Short mmCIF file of C-alpha atoms in Angstrom, two decimals:
data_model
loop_
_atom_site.label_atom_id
_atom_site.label_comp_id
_atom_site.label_asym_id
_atom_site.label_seq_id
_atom_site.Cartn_x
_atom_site.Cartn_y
_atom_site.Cartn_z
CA UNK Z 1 0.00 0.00 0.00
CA UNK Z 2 1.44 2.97 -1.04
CA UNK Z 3 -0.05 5.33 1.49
CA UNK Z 4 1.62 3.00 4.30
CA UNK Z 5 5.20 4.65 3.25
CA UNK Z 6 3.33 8.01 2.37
CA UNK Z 7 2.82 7.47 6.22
CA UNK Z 8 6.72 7.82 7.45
CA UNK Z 9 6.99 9.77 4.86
CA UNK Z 10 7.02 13.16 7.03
CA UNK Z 11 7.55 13.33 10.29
CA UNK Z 12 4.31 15.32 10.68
CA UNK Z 13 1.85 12.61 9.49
CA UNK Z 14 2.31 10.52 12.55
CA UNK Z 15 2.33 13.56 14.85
CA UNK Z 16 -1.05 14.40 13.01
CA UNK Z 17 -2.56 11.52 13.82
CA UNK Z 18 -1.79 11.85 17.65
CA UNK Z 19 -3.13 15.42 17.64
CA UNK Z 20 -6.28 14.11 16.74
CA UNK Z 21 -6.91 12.78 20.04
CA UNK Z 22 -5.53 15.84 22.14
CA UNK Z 23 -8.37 17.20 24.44
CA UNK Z 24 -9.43 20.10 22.93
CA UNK Z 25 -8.84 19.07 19.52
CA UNK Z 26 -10.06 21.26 16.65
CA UNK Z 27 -10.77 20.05 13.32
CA UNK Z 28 -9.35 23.19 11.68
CA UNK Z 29 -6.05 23.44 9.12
CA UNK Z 30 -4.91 26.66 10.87
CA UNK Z 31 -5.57 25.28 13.85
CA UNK Z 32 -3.48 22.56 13.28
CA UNK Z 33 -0.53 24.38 11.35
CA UNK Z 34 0.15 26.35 14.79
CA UNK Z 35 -0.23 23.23 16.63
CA UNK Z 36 2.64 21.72 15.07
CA UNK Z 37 6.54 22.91 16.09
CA UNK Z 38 7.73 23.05 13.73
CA UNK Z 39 4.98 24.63 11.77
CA UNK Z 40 3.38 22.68 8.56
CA UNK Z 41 1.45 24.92 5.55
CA UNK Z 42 -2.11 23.72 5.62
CA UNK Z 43 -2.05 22.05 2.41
CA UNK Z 44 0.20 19.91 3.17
CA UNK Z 45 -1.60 18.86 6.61
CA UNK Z 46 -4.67 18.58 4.68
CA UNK Z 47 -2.42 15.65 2.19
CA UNK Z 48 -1.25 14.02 5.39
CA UNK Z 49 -5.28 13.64 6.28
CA UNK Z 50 -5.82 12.29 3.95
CA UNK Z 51 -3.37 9.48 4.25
CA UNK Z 52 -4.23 9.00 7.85
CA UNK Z 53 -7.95 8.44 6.54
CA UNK Z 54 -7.41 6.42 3.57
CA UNK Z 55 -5.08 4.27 6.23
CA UNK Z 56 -8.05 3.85 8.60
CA UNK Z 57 -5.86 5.67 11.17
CA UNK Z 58 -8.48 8.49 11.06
CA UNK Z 59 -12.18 9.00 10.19
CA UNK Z 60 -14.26 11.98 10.50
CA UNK Z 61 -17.49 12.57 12.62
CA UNK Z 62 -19.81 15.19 12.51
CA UNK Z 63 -17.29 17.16 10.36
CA UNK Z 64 -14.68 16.06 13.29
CA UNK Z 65 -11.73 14.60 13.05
CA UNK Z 66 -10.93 11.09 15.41
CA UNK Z 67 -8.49 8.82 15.92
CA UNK Z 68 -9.45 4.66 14.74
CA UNK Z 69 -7.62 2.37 16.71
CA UNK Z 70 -5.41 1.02 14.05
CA UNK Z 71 -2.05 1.38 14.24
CA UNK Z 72 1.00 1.16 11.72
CA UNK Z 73 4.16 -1.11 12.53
CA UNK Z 74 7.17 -1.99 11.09
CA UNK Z 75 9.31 -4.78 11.99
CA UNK Z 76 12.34 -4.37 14.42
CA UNK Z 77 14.79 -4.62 11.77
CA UNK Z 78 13.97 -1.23 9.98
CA UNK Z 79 14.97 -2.21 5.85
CA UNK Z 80 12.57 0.43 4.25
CA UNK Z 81 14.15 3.01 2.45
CA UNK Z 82 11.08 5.30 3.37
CA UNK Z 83 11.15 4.33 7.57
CA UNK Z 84 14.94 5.05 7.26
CA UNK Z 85 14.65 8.44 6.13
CA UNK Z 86 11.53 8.87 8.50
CA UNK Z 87 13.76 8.30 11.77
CA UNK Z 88 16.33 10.44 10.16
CA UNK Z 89 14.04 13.55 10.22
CA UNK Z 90 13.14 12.39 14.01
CA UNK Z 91 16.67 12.92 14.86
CA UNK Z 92 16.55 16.02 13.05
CA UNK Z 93 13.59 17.38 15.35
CA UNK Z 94 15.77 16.00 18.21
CA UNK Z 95 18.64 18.31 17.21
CA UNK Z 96 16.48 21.14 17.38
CA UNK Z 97 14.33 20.30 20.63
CA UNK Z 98 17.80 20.65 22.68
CA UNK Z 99 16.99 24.30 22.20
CA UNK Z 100 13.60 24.04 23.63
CA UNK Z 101 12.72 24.73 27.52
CA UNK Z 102 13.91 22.14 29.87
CA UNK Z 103 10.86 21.69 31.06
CA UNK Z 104 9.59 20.78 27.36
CA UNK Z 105 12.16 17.83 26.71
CA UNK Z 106 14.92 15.66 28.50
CA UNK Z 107 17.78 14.79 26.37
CA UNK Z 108 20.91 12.87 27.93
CA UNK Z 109 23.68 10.65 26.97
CA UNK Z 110 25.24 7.80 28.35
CA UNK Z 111 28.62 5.76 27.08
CA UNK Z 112 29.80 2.47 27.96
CA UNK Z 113 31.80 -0.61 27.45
CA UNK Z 114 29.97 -3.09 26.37
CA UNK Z 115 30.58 -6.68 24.98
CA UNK Z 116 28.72 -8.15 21.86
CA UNK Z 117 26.21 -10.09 24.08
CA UNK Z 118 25.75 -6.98 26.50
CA UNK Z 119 24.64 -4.87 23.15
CA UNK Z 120 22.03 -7.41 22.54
CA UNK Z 121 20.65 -7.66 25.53
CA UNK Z 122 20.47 -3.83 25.84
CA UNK Z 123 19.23 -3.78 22.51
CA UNK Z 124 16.19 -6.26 23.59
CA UNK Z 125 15.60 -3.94 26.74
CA UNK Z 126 15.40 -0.39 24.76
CA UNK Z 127 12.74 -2.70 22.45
CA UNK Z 128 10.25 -3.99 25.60
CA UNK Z 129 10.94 -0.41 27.41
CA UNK Z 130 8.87 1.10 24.22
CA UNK Z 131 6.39 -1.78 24.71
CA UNK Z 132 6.33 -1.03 28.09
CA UNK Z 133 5.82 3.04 27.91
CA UNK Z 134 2.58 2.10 25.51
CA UNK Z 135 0.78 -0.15 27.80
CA UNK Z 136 1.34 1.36 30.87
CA UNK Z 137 0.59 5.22 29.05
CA UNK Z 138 -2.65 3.21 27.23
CA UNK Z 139 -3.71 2.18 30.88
CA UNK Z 140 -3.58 5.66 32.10
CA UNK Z 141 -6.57 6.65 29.98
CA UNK Z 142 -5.56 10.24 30.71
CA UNK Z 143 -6.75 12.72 28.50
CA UNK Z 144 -3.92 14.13 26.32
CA UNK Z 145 -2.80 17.74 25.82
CA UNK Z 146 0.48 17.25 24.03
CA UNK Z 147 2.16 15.08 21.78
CA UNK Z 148 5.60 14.08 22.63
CA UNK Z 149 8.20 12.27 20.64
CA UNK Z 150 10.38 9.75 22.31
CA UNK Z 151 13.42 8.86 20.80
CA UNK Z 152 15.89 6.34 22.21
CA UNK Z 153 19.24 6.00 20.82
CA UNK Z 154 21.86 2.78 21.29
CA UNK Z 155 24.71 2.67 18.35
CA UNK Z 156 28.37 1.54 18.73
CA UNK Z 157 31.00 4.28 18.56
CA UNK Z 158 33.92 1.77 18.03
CA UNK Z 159 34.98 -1.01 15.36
CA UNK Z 160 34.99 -4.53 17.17
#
């Protein structure tokens, strides 16, 4: 399905989707535009709805936008040229949110000696710590106000 990389194929589509559900969402393209930090042009937004809708991510009611329960995966492995470039322009936003209130985002760094096995394993742990963070922020049920972006790094800085 074509639409499926359309998906990751701005970092704003995914964000869109999550704004949906915000409490106090309104269905409105300027609305929406100054939502967004960075700011997207409306027409572009209204694309990205599109996608989300034709993807079942989103449907409208009563001229309202809402989020469906379906979600979009990809395995753990990322081999997509279009996912790739996707977590690029995360990392992107990242460099840029280091300029952004303390109070607004928590960036650190951590480095260590590790052995091949000891990668792995932390490897395995970043993966169930994301499961984690979605079931336990799923069971919540709070009402959201923001969306946030988590992004968790682990890469090797040396040749073995």
């Amino acid at each position: 399905n074509p639409d499926q990389y359309n998906y990751f194929s701005n970092w704003y589509i995914p964000v869109l989707r999550e704004i949906v559900s915000l409490k106090g969402f309104v269905s409105n393209l300027n609305w929406m535009s100054k939502k967004l930090r960075p700011r997207v042009e409306e027409d572009l937004i209204k694309k990205a709805l599109g996608i989300l809708e034709r993807l079942n991510m989103i449907k409208r009611i009563k001229n309202r936008w809402v989020q469906n329960e379906e979600h979009l995966t990809t395995e753990q492995e990322v081999t997509s040229e279009m996912v790739f470039n996707y977590h690029k322009s995360m990392l992107n936003l990242s460099l840029h949110a280091i300029d952004h209130a303390s109070t607004q985002r928590d960036i650190s760094a951590m480095t260590m000696s590790l052995s091949a096995k000891q990668f792995e394993w932390l490897k395995q742990r970043l993966i169930d710590f994301r499961d984690e963070i979605q079931q336990e922020l799923q069971d919540m049920q709070d009402d959201p106000s923001i969306v946030g972006q988590l992004n968790i790094q682990l890469f090797q800085v040396t040749e073995e």
